[in-house]
Amino acid sequence: MQVTRIQSGGIRIKTSPEKFEEDFSTTYNIKSWGADNLFPNVFNNMIQASPTASTCVRKKARFIEGKGIEGGDSIMVNYSQTLNDLIAQLADNSAKFGGFAVHCQYDGLGNITAIRNIDIEKLRLGECDSFGYIPFVLWCQDWTGESTQNGQQINPIVDCVKYFPFSISREATLRRMYGDNKPNEADAQKYNGEIFYFSNRDYYPTSCAMNVLTDISTDTGLCNINYRNTRANFLPAAIIAYQRGETEQNQQFLEAIAKMQGDSNAGKILAVGVDDMESAPKSIDLQLKNFDKDFSVTADRVESRIYSVFEQETFYLLKQGKIGFGGQVIQDAYNSYDVAISKERSQIENALKKIQTKFISLQGTEIKIQPLKFIVDENTNPTK
């Protein structure tokens, strides 16, 4: 029986602020992805919370996707997606995690009838056997168990689906489908299909962003500082001193003051009736220091390191205005980055070529992703 083996190269990464560890989980009989099996969920949240990291991931995915495969917009790979739709999703997973996965559905003859992307963060792998092969792939909609499915709370222990790893051999697929039985429709319909799982390491993939997790967390923290200064301290901070009265009046006064705070409430007026002016509320301003300028150097360094690990230094310099912004400069940046991500694009192409051998809908199609180009027309404006 032949199955696709994940590339060699061991990983055991420990980095701040999150740890990436692989230990055997007796609960699921798998290799856990992180100490609590939730590392990809935490990592995904970190990327989304960082404007710089999320921008770099989107740009990398866009370049991996390129212009898709020629004719791919008219080739349906499942009931709702074209080939180029699928490539876009695979590029997103590759850019963020360093790996991707494709679910293959089969008919009773061992031919692939449909393929679709499966977010790699929803998959877990069984431990390698003595020959170094992954025996199964486990899928769960939400490994945290915090969401619902079909109106019911998800339980990762029971709400999992087990798949075989993809095999390029049709005979192997048929043996998995029927076992020792004769081919029959019932067994064919029960077969869950196979998962083509690509990782840039043994077991779970490693994103290039793993090298700057601390910087990504810092980038999020800097955003929180800006948020705090704008949302919570838009007006100068102050102490309002007032003469105590009835409890209900005090509470109403405090609630009114609270509602006046924040960026969207500037300019509001609070009218207070008093018996005499001596008992009127008095405002004592607090001259608080704004640390925005103190963090500017940190922000630049963090942003630069994140762009650098994604090999997007040229785009960072363009953003900073440190190099010219002419059409030729942008064209050179596009061409340079196209080379930088060529390996990831090739990984998707190679996966689709293997799937193509068993998928009639792809046979005869040249699996070649067209690169994203920035063309400078001397007579007109630059075009992509």
mmCIF file of C-alpha atoms in Angstrom:
data_model
loop_
_atom_site.group_PDB
_atom_site.id
_atom_site.type_symbol
_atom_site.label_atom_id
_atom_site.label_comp_id
_atom_site.label_asym_id
_atom_site.label_seq_id
_atom_site.Cartn_x
_atom_site.Cartn_y
_atom_site.Cartn_z
ATOM 1 C CA MET A 1 0.000 0.000 0.000
ATOM 2 C CA GLN A 2 1.481 3.313 -1.085
ATOM 3 C CA VAL A 3 0.683 6.561 0.682
ATOM 4 C CA THR A 4 2.063 10.068 0.421
ATOM 5 C CA ARG A 5 4.765 10.636 2.973
ATOM 6 C CA ILE A 6 5.301 13.999 4.537
ATOM 7 C CA GLN A 7 8.710 15.496 3.902
ATOM 8 C CA SER A 8 11.492 14.702 6.303
ATOM 9 C CA GLY A 9 13.027 17.091 8.794
ATOM 10 C CA GLY A 10 12.218 17.035 12.494
ATOM 11 C CA ILE A 11 10.758 19.948 14.412
ATOM 12 C CA ARG A 12 10.584 20.832 18.048
ATOM 13 C CA ILE A 13 10.243 24.568 18.302
ATOM 14 C CA LYS A 14 10.048 26.501 21.522
ATOM 15 C CA THR A 15 9.607 30.208 21.141
ATOM 16 C CA SER A 16 8.079 33.082 23.044
ATOM 17 C CA PRO A 17 5.298 33.957 23.571
ATOM 18 C CA GLU A 18 3.791 30.636 22.409
ATOM 19 C CA LYS A 19 5.259 27.136 22.397
ATOM 20 C CA PHE A 20 5.095 24.691 19.543
ATOM 21 C CA GLU A 21 5.482 21.170 20.909
ATOM 22 C CA GLU A 22 4.554 17.777 19.512
ATOM 23 C CA ASP A 23 3.539 15.155 22.037
ATOM 24 C CA PHE A 24 1.442 12.047 21.672
ATOM 25 C CA SER A 25 -2.149 12.633 22.743
ATOM 26 C CA THR A 26 -3.768 9.553 24.258
ATOM 27 C CA THR A 27 -7.128 11.348 24.166
ATOM 28 C CA TYR A 28 -7.234 11.394 20.374
ATOM 29 C CA ASN A 29 -4.440 8.895 19.578
ATOM 30 C CA ILE A 30 -2.653 11.604 17.584
ATOM 31 C CA LYS A 31 0.365 13.864 17.675
ATOM 32 C CA SER A 32 -0.881 17.013 19.401
ATOM 33 C CA TRP A 33 -0.247 20.298 17.610
ATOM 34 C CA GLY A 34 1.109 22.302 20.505
ATOM 35 C CA ALA A 35 1.115 21.437 24.188
ATOM 36 C CA ASP A 36 -2.689 21.732 24.375
ATOM 37 C CA ASN A 37 -3.321 20.678 20.750
ATOM 38 C CA LEU A 38 -4.538 24.215 19.998
ATOM 39 C CA PHE A 39 -1.393 25.912 18.745
ATOM 40 C CA PRO A 40 -2.753 26.674 15.239
ATOM 41 C CA ASN A 41 -5.814 28.359 16.757
ATOM 42 C CA VAL A 42 -3.659 30.578 18.958
ATOM 43 C CA PHE A 43 -1.256 31.262 16.093
ATOM 44 C CA ASN A 44 -4.093 32.186 13.753
ATOM 45 C CA ASN A 45 -5.490 34.619 16.329
ATOM 46 C CA MET A 46 -2.057 36.216 16.719
ATOM 47 C CA ILE A 47 -1.736 36.763 12.972
ATOM 48 C CA GLN A 48 -5.204 38.267 12.709
ATOM 49 C CA ALA A 49 -4.576 40.618 15.643
ATOM 50 C CA SER A 50 -1.368 41.991 14.106
ATOM 51 C CA PRO A 51 -1.935 44.468 11.224
ATOM 52 C CA THR A 52 1.607 43.991 9.940
ATOM 53 C CA ALA A 53 1.612 40.180 10.070
ATOM 54 C CA SER A 54 -1.836 39.853 8.513
ATOM 55 C CA THR A 55 -0.817 42.231 5.721
ATOM 56 C CA CYS A 56 2.306 40.197 4.997
ATOM 57 C CA VAL A 57 0.366 36.922 5.007
ATOM 58 C CA ARG A 58 -2.214 38.297 2.568
ATOM 59 C CA LYS A 59 0.495 39.572 0.234
ATOM 60 C CA LYS A 60 2.349 36.257 0.320
ATOM 61 C CA ALA A 61 -0.865 34.349 -0.379
ATOM 62 C CA ARG A 62 -1.692 36.670 -3.262
ATOM 63 C CA PHE A 63 1.679 36.056 -4.884
ATOM 64 C CA ILE A 64 1.507 32.278 -4.357
ATOM 65 C CA GLU A 65 -1.927 32.253 -5.963
ATOM 66 C CA GLY A 66 -0.663 34.400 -8.832
ATOM 67 C CA LYS A 67 -3.121 34.524 -11.691
ATOM 68 C CA GLY A 68 -4.082 30.905 -11.174
ATOM 69 C CA ILE A 69 -3.920 28.184 -13.802
ATOM 70 C CA GLU A 70 -4.780 29.067 -17.361
ATOM 71 C CA GLY A 71 -8.345 27.919 -17.944
ATOM 72 C CA GLY A 72 -8.748 27.185 -14.239
ATOM 73 C CA ASP A 73 -11.730 29.516 -13.910
ATOM 74 C CA SER A 74 -13.833 27.162 -16.023
ATOM 75 C CA ILE A 75 -12.736 23.832 -14.458
ATOM 76 C CA MET A 76 -15.051 22.772 -11.640
ATOM 77 C CA VAL A 77 -13.342 20.734 -8.919
ATOM 78 C CA ASN A 78 -16.453 20.337 -6.763
ATOM 79 C CA TYR A 79 -20.085 21.399 -6.914
ATOM 80 C CA SER A 80 -19.335 25.072 -6.142
ATOM 81 C CA GLN A 81 -15.653 25.796 -6.784
ATOM 82 C CA THR A 82 -13.366 26.178 -9.760
ATOM 83 C CA LEU A 83 -9.761 25.067 -9.832
ATOM 84 C CA ASN A 84 -8.542 28.624 -9.318
ATOM 85 C CA ASP A 85 -10.885 29.048 -6.337
ATOM 86 C CA LEU A 86 -9.210 26.025 -4.781
ATOM 87 C CA ILE A 87 -5.719 27.368 -5.510
ATOM 88 C CA ALA A 88 -6.575 30.632 -3.744
ATOM 89 C CA GLN A 89 -7.536 28.717 -0.588
ATOM 90 C CA LEU A 90 -4.450 26.510 -0.714
ATOM 91 C CA ALA A 91 -2.305 29.626 -1.110
ATOM 92 C CA ASP A 92 -3.858 31.139 2.034
ATOM 93 C CA ASN A 93 -3.000 28.049 4.099
ATOM 94 C CA SER A 94 0.489 27.831 2.644
ATOM 95 C CA ALA A 95 1.237 31.508 3.299
ATOM 96 C CA LYS A 96 0.065 31.378 6.891
ATOM 97 C CA PHE A 97 1.022 27.906 8.127
ATOM 98 C CA GLY A 98 3.568 26.552 5.637
ATOM 99 C CA GLY A 99 1.305 23.681 4.614
ATOM 100 C CA PHE A 100 -2.066 22.844 3.084
ATOM 101 C CA ALA A 101 -4.513 19.971 2.683
ATOM 102 C CA VAL A 102 -6.875 18.729 -0.017
ATOM 103 C CA HIS A 103 -9.810 16.385 0.568
ATOM 104 C CA CYS A 104 -10.390 13.909 -2.284
ATOM 105 C CA GLN A 105 -13.752 12.199 -2.806
ATOM 106 C CA TYR A 106 -14.004 8.933 -4.798
ATOM 107 C CA ASP A 107 -16.430 6.896 -6.823
ATOM 108 C CA GLY A 108 -16.693 3.111 -6.599
ATOM 109 C CA LEU A 109 -13.905 2.623 -9.189
ATOM 110 C CA GLY A 110 -11.289 4.541 -7.216
ATOM 111 C CA ASN A 111 -11.515 7.682 -9.367
ATOM 112 C CA ILE A 112 -11.558 11.086 -7.732
ATOM 113 C CA THR A 113 -14.882 12.822 -8.284
ATOM 114 C CA ALA A 114 -14.272 16.062 -6.367
ATOM 115 C CA ILE A 115 -11.557 17.843 -4.412
ATOM 116 C CA ARG A 116 -11.784 20.661 -1.917
ATOM 117 C CA ASN A 117 -9.583 22.616 0.443
ATOM 118 C CA ILE A 118 -9.540 21.707 4.120
ATOM 119 C CA ASP A 119 -8.076 24.307 6.473
ATOM 120 C CA ILE A 120 -4.954 22.693 7.821
ATOM 121 C CA GLU A 121 -5.593 24.041 11.319
ATOM 122 C CA LYS A 122 -8.593 21.671 11.571
ATOM 123 C CA LEU A 123 -6.483 18.556 10.930
ATOM 124 C CA ARG A 124 -4.404 16.405 13.268
ATOM 125 C CA LEU A 125 -2.116 13.516 12.360
ATOM 126 C CA GLY A 126 -1.717 10.031 13.692
ATOM 127 C CA GLU A 127 1.728 9.027 14.872
ATOM 128 C CA CYS A 128 4.081 7.540 12.269
ATOM 129 C CA ASP A 129 4.275 3.783 12.016
ATOM 130 C CA SER A 130 7.536 1.822 11.953
ATOM 131 C CA PHE A 131 7.944 2.603 8.248
ATOM 132 C CA GLY A 132 7.612 6.335 8.796
ATOM 133 C CA TYR A 133 4.121 6.695 7.284
ATOM 134 C CA ILE A 134 1.215 8.656 8.712
ATOM 135 C CA PRO A 135 -1.596 6.082 9.266
ATOM 136 C CA PHE A 136 -4.535 8.506 9.339
ATOM 137 C CA VAL A 137 -5.617 12.131 9.389
ATOM 138 C CA LEU A 138 -8.220 13.337 11.884
ATOM 139 C CA TRP A 139 -10.532 16.274 11.132
ATOM 140 C CA CYS A 140 -12.600 18.300 13.570
ATOM 141 C CA GLN A 141 -14.522 21.493 12.849
ATOM 142 C CA ASP A 142 -13.334 23.099 16.076
ATOM 143 C CA TRP A 143 -10.718 21.517 18.321
ATOM 144 C CA THR A 144 -11.443 24.041 21.069
ATOM 145 C CA GLY A 145 -14.984 22.668 21.447
ATOM 146 C CA GLU A 146 -16.312 26.206 21.841
ATOM 147 C CA SER A 147 -18.485 26.386 18.709
ATOM 148 C CA THR A 148 -21.536 24.456 17.562
ATOM 149 C CA GLN A 149 -22.257 22.154 14.637
ATOM 150 C CA ASN A 150 -25.802 21.353 13.485
ATOM 151 C CA GLY A 151 -27.055 23.237 16.511
ATOM 152 C CA GLN A 152 -25.078 21.067 18.960
ATOM 153 C CA GLN A 153 -21.984 21.894 20.989
ATOM 154 C CA ILE A 154 -18.917 20.348 19.342
ATOM 155 C CA ASN A 155 -17.127 17.633 21.282
ATOM 156 C CA PRO A 156 -13.716 17.038 19.646
ATOM 157 C CA ILE A 157 -13.522 13.539 21.130
ATOM 158 C CA VAL A 158 -16.588 12.289 19.256
ATOM 159 C CA ASP A 159 -17.149 14.872 16.504
ATOM 160 C CA CYS A 160 -14.107 13.858 14.486
ATOM 161 C CA VAL A 161 -13.811 12.250 11.067
ATOM 162 C CA LYS A 162 -10.927 9.920 10.232
ATOM 163 C CA TYR A 163 -9.416 9.900 6.747
ATOM 164 C CA PHE A 164 -6.700 7.910 5.019
ATOM 165 C CA PRO A 165 -3.714 9.876 3.727
ATOM 166 C CA PHE A 166 -3.780 10.332 -0.045
ATOM 167 C CA SER A 167 -2.399 7.481 -2.131
ATOM 168 C CA ILE A 168 -1.418 7.907 -5.741
ATOM 169 C CA SER A 169 -2.269 4.221 -6.235
ATOM 170 C CA ARG A 170 -5.842 3.500 -7.330
ATOM 171 C CA GLU A 171 -5.429 -0.113 -6.166
ATOM 172 C CA ALA A 172 -4.549 1.062 -2.670
ATOM 173 C CA THR A 173 -7.655 3.227 -2.582
ATOM 174 C CA LEU A 174 -9.857 0.298 -3.661
ATOM 175 C CA ARG A 175 -8.395 -1.959 -0.954
ATOM 176 C CA ARG A 176 -9.122 0.736 1.628
ATOM 177 C CA MET A 177 -12.634 1.128 0.264
ATOM 178 C CA TYR A 178 -13.656 -2.534 0.054
ATOM 179 C CA GLY A 179 -11.160 -4.432 2.181
ATOM 180 C CA ASP A 180 -11.667 -8.130 1.426
ATOM 181 C CA ASN A 181 -15.202 -7.570 0.159
ATOM 182 C CA LYS A 182 -16.279 -7.499 -3.445
ATOM 183 C CA PRO A 183 -16.928 -4.008 -4.835
ATOM 184 C CA ASN A 184 -20.337 -2.821 -3.713
ATOM 185 C CA GLU A 185 -22.176 0.477 -3.600
ATOM 186 C CA ALA A 186 -22.640 0.461 0.182
ATOM 187 C CA ASP A 187 -18.897 0.310 0.953
ATOM 188 C CA ALA A 188 -18.162 2.940 -1.683
ATOM 189 C CA GLN A 189 -20.645 5.356 -0.138
ATOM 190 C CA LYS A 190 -19.214 4.831 3.351
ATOM 191 C CA TYR A 191 -15.688 5.707 2.252
ATOM 192 C CA ASN A 192 -14.772 9.111 3.652
ATOM 193 C CA GLY A 193 -12.169 9.793 1.003
ATOM 194 C CA GLU A 194 -8.519 10.717 1.421
ATOM 195 C CA ILE A 195 -6.548 13.766 2.532
ATOM 196 C CA PHE A 196 -3.552 15.022 0.604
ATOM 197 C CA TYR A 197 -1.605 16.620 3.450
ATOM 198 C CA PHE A 198 1.439 18.712 2.686
ATOM 199 C CA SER A 199 3.750 19.953 5.420
ATOM 200 C CA ASN A 200 7.113 21.645 5.040
ATOM 201 C CA ARG A 201 8.313 19.575 8.018
ATOM 202 C CA ASP A 202 7.630 16.188 9.604
ATOM 203 C CA TYR A 203 4.137 16.242 10.995
ATOM 204 C CA TYR A 204 2.872 19.774 11.394
ATOM 205 C CA PRO A 205 4.139 22.618 9.199
ATOM 206 C CA THR A 206 6.162 25.561 10.431
ATOM 207 C CA SER A 207 5.330 29.076 9.292
ATOM 208 C CA CYS A 208 8.102 31.566 8.656
ATOM 209 C CA ALA A 209 6.238 33.799 11.128
ATOM 210 C CA MET A 210 7.323 31.424 13.920
ATOM 211 C CA ASN A 211 10.636 33.308 13.975
ATOM 212 C CA VAL A 212 8.966 36.581 14.923
ATOM 213 C CA LEU A 213 6.108 35.554 17.209
ATOM 214 C CA THR A 214 7.330 37.979 19.863
ATOM 215 C CA ASP A 215 7.402 40.819 17.343
ATOM 216 C CA ILE A 216 3.906 39.898 16.138
ATOM 217 C CA SER A 217 2.670 40.011 19.734
ATOM 218 C CA THR A 218 4.438 43.353 20.199
ATOM 219 C CA ASP A 219 2.785 44.715 17.061
ATOM 220 C CA THR A 220 -0.589 43.845 18.546
ATOM 221 C CA GLY A 221 0.401 45.522 21.820
ATOM 222 C CA LEU A 222 1.359 48.713 20.003
ATOM 223 C CA CYS A 223 -2.069 48.740 18.370
ATOM 224 C CA ASN A 224 -3.604 48.430 21.814
ATOM 225 C CA ILE A 225 -1.662 51.512 22.920
ATOM 226 C CA ASN A 226 -3.071 53.523 20.024
ATOM 227 C CA TYR A 227 -6.519 52.137 20.776
ATOM 228 C CA ARG A 228 -6.256 53.086 24.432
ATOM 229 C CA ASN A 229 -5.042 56.616 23.692
ATOM 230 C CA THR A 230 -7.847 57.189 21.201
ATOM 231 C CA ARG A 231 -10.778 55.366 22.754
ATOM 232 C CA ALA A 232 -10.135 55.766 26.475
ATOM 233 C CA ASN A 233 -8.103 58.977 26.649
ATOM 234 C CA PHE A 234 -9.318 61.028 23.717
ATOM 235 C CA LEU A 235 -10.080 63.898 26.129
ATOM 236 C CA PRO A 236 -7.572 64.944 28.816
ATOM 237 C CA ALA A 237 -7.996 62.858 31.929
ATOM 238 C CA ALA A 238 -9.487 64.623 34.896
ATOM 239 C CA ILE A 239 -10.766 64.177 38.421
ATOM 240 C CA ILE A 240 -14.260 65.568 39.029
ATOM 241 C CA ALA A 241 -14.834 66.532 42.648
ATOM 242 C CA TYR A 242 -18.381 67.041 43.853
ATOM 243 C CA GLN A 243 -20.226 67.395 47.132
ATOM 244 C CA ARG A 244 -21.872 64.200 48.166
ATOM 245 C CA GLY A 245 -25.630 64.185 48.102
ATOM 246 C CA GLU A 246 -28.241 61.529 47.903
ATOM 247 C CA THR A 247 -27.033 58.120 46.736
ATOM 248 C CA GLU A 248 -29.345 58.080 43.698
ATOM 249 C CA GLN A 249 -28.190 61.540 42.600
ATOM 250 C CA ASN A 250 -24.553 60.576 42.975
ATOM 251 C CA GLN A 251 -25.084 57.459 40.890
ATOM 252 C CA GLN A 252 -26.854 59.409 38.125
ATOM 253 C CA PHE A 253 -24.039 61.952 38.077
ATOM 254 C CA LEU A 254 -21.342 59.262 37.837
ATOM 255 C CA GLU A 255 -23.204 57.451 35.056
ATOM 256 C CA ALA A 256 -23.579 60.698 33.109
ATOM 257 C CA ILE A 257 -19.836 61.402 33.396
ATOM 258 C CA ALA A 258 -19.001 57.854 32.248
ATOM 259 C CA LYS A 259 -21.202 58.243 29.151
ATOM 260 C CA MET A 260 -19.325 61.415 28.154
ATOM 261 C CA GLN A 261 -15.953 59.654 27.887
ATOM 262 C CA GLY A 262 -14.409 58.351 24.672
ATOM 263 C CA ASP A 263 -13.658 59.540 21.163
ATOM 264 C CA SER A 264 -17.259 59.421 19.911
ATOM 265 C CA ASN A 265 -18.605 61.566 22.766
ATOM 266 C CA ALA A 266 -16.341 64.611 22.513
ATOM 267 C CA GLY A 267 -18.237 67.889 22.710
ATOM 268 C CA LYS A 268 -21.127 66.616 24.822
ATOM 269 C CA ILE A 269 -22.403 68.898 27.577
ATOM 270 C CA LEU A 270 -23.546 67.805 31.013
ATOM 271 C CA ALA A 271 -25.934 70.194 32.777
ATOM 272 C CA VAL A 272 -25.808 69.988 36.584
ATOM 273 C CA GLY A 273 -28.200 71.864 38.865
ATOM 274 C CA VAL A 274 -26.710 72.944 42.209
ATOM 275 C CA ASP A 275 -28.096 74.789 45.248
ATOM 276 C CA ASP A 276 -25.111 77.121 45.425
ATOM 277 C CA MET A 277 -21.978 77.587 43.300
ATOM 278 C CA GLU A 278 -19.662 76.591 46.127
ATOM 279 C CA SER A 279 -21.051 73.049 45.963
ATOM 280 C CA ALA A 280 -20.758 72.832 42.144
ATOM 281 C CA PRO A 281 -18.600 69.950 40.791
ATOM 282 C CA LYS A 282 -15.016 70.980 40.073
ATOM 283 C CA SER A 283 -12.745 69.421 37.457
ATOM 284 C CA ILE A 284 -9.111 68.803 38.296
ATOM 285 C CA ASP A 285 -7.124 68.160 35.124
ATOM 286 C CA LEU A 286 -4.466 65.450 35.088
ATOM 287 C CA GLN A 287 -1.581 66.209 32.779
ATOM 288 C CA LEU A 288 -0.755 62.685 31.628
ATOM 289 C CA LYS A 289 2.242 61.962 29.432
ATOM 290 C CA ASN A 290 1.613 60.535 25.958
ATOM 291 C CA PHE A 291 4.117 57.803 25.116
ATOM 292 C CA ASP A 292 3.352 57.557 21.383
ATOM 293 C CA LYS A 293 6.702 59.023 20.317
ATOM 294 C CA ASP A 294 8.586 56.761 22.724
ATOM 295 C CA PHE A 295 7.172 53.709 20.964
ATOM 296 C CA SER A 296 7.814 54.919 17.408
ATOM 297 C CA VAL A 297 11.285 53.337 17.231
ATOM 298 C CA THR A 298 9.937 50.049 18.572
ATOM 299 C CA ALA A 299 7.093 50.118 16.075
ATOM 300 C CA ASP A 300 9.479 50.649 13.148
ATOM 301 C CA ARG A 301 11.798 47.842 14.267
ATOM 302 C CA VAL A 302 8.967 45.389 14.845
ATOM 303 C CA GLU A 303 7.360 46.187 11.501
ATOM 304 C CA SER A 304 10.701 45.854 9.726
ATOM 305 C CA ARG A 305 11.437 42.429 11.252
ATOM 306 C CA ILE A 306 8.010 41.051 10.359
ATOM 307 C CA TYR A 307 8.317 42.242 6.760
ATOM 308 C CA SER A 308 11.824 40.785 6.650
ATOM 309 C CA VAL A 309 10.858 37.270 7.768
ATOM 310 C CA PHE A 310 8.263 37.215 4.972
ATOM 311 C CA GLU A 311 11.006 38.373 2.553
ATOM 312 C CA GLN A 312 9.039 41.534 1.809
ATOM 313 C CA GLU A 313 11.765 44.057 2.598
ATOM 314 C CA THR A 314 11.303 45.856 -0.714
ATOM 315 C CA PHE A 315 7.604 46.386 -0.074
ATOM 316 C CA TYR A 316 8.459 47.704 3.392
ATOM 317 C CA LEU A 317 10.914 50.216 1.934
ATOM 318 C CA LEU A 318 8.278 51.268 -0.590
ATOM 319 C CA LYS A 319 5.790 51.720 2.235
ATOM 320 C CA GLN A 320 8.269 53.813 4.203
ATOM 321 C CA GLY A 321 9.101 55.961 1.162
ATOM 322 C CA LYS A 322 12.779 55.060 1.435
ATOM 323 C CA ILE A 323 13.058 54.119 -2.233
ATOM 324 C CA GLY A 324 11.414 55.532 -5.329
ATOM 325 C CA PHE A 325 7.837 54.734 -6.181
ATOM 326 C CA GLY A 326 8.163 54.492 -9.936
ATOM 327 C CA GLY A 327 6.638 51.778 -12.074
ATOM 328 C CA GLN A 328 10.002 50.127 -12.689
ATOM 329 C CA VAL A 329 10.738 49.949 -8.960
ATOM 330 C CA ILE A 330 7.397 48.248 -8.280
ATOM 331 C CA GLN A 331 7.934 45.890 -11.206
ATOM 332 C CA ASP A 332 11.314 44.868 -9.809
ATOM 333 C CA ALA A 333 9.706 44.305 -6.390
ATOM 334 C CA TYR A 334 7.055 42.056 -7.954
ATOM 335 C CA ASN A 335 9.600 40.043 -9.902
ATOM 336 C CA SER A 336 11.853 39.657 -6.873
ATOM 337 C CA TYR A 337 9.074 38.437 -4.601
ATOM 338 C CA ASP A 338 7.756 36.132 -7.293
ATOM 339 C CA VAL A 339 11.094 34.313 -7.082
ATOM 340 C CA ALA A 340 10.949 34.283 -3.272
ATOM 341 C CA ILE A 341 7.634 32.403 -3.159
ATOM 342 C CA SER A 342 8.286 30.119 -6.139
ATOM 343 C CA LYS A 343 8.909 27.163 -3.825
ATOM 344 C CA GLU A 344 5.470 27.429 -2.191
ATOM 345 C CA ARG A 345 3.803 27.760 -5.583
ATOM 346 C CA SER A 346 5.668 24.702 -6.822
ATOM 347 C CA GLN A 347 4.474 22.700 -3.794
ATOM 348 C CA ILE A 348 0.839 23.361 -4.711
ATOM 349 C CA GLU A 349 1.502 22.496 -8.355
ATOM 350 C CA ASN A 350 3.153 19.191 -7.413
ATOM 351 C CA ALA A 351 0.237 18.274 -5.146
ATOM 352 C CA LEU A 352 -2.298 18.946 -7.908
ATOM 353 C CA LYS A 353 -0.242 16.932 -10.398
ATOM 354 C CA LYS A 354 -0.394 13.891 -8.125
ATOM 355 C CA ILE A 355 -4.120 14.324 -7.607
ATOM 356 C CA GLN A 356 -4.528 14.795 -11.368
ATOM 357 C CA THR A 357 -3.546 11.167 -12.027
ATOM 358 C CA LYS A 358 -6.818 10.004 -10.409
ATOM 359 C CA PHE A 359 -9.053 13.000 -11.173
ATOM 360 C CA ILE A 360 -10.623 12.902 -14.639
ATOM 361 C CA SER A 361 -11.657 16.570 -14.496
ATOM 362 C CA LEU A 362 -8.011 17.651 -14.315
ATOM 363 C CA GLN A 363 -6.575 15.289 -16.884
ATOM 364 C CA GLY A 364 -5.224 17.165 -19.877
ATOM 365 C CA THR A 365 -4.852 20.389 -17.871
ATOM 366 C CA GLU A 366 -1.395 21.925 -17.607
ATOM 367 C CA ILE A 367 -0.831 22.413 -13.879
ATOM 368 C CA LYS A 368 1.172 25.602 -13.991
ATOM 369 C CA ILE A 369 0.263 28.590 -11.809
ATOM 370 C CA GLN A 370 0.787 31.836 -13.690
ATOM 371 C CA PRO A 371 2.888 34.354 -11.734
ATOM 372 C CA LEU A 372 1.616 37.759 -10.689
ATOM 373 C CA LYS A 373 3.297 40.406 -12.826
ATOM 374 C CA PHE A 374 3.417 44.184 -12.665
ATOM 375 C CA ILE A 375 3.752 45.386 -16.242
ATOM 376 C CA VAL A 376 4.894 48.907 -16.981
ATOM 377 C CA ASP A 377 3.451 50.311 -20.180
ATOM 378 C CA GLU A 378 5.391 53.374 -21.263
ATOM 379 C CA ASN A 379 2.345 54.780 -23.101
ATOM 380 C CA THR A 380 -0.204 54.199 -20.357
ATOM 381 C CA ASN A 381 -0.399 53.803 -16.601
ATOM 382 C CA PRO A 382 1.265 50.737 -15.014
ATOM 383 C CA THR A 383 -1.005 47.710 -14.934
ATOM 384 C CA LYS A 384 -0.988 44.427 -13.048
#
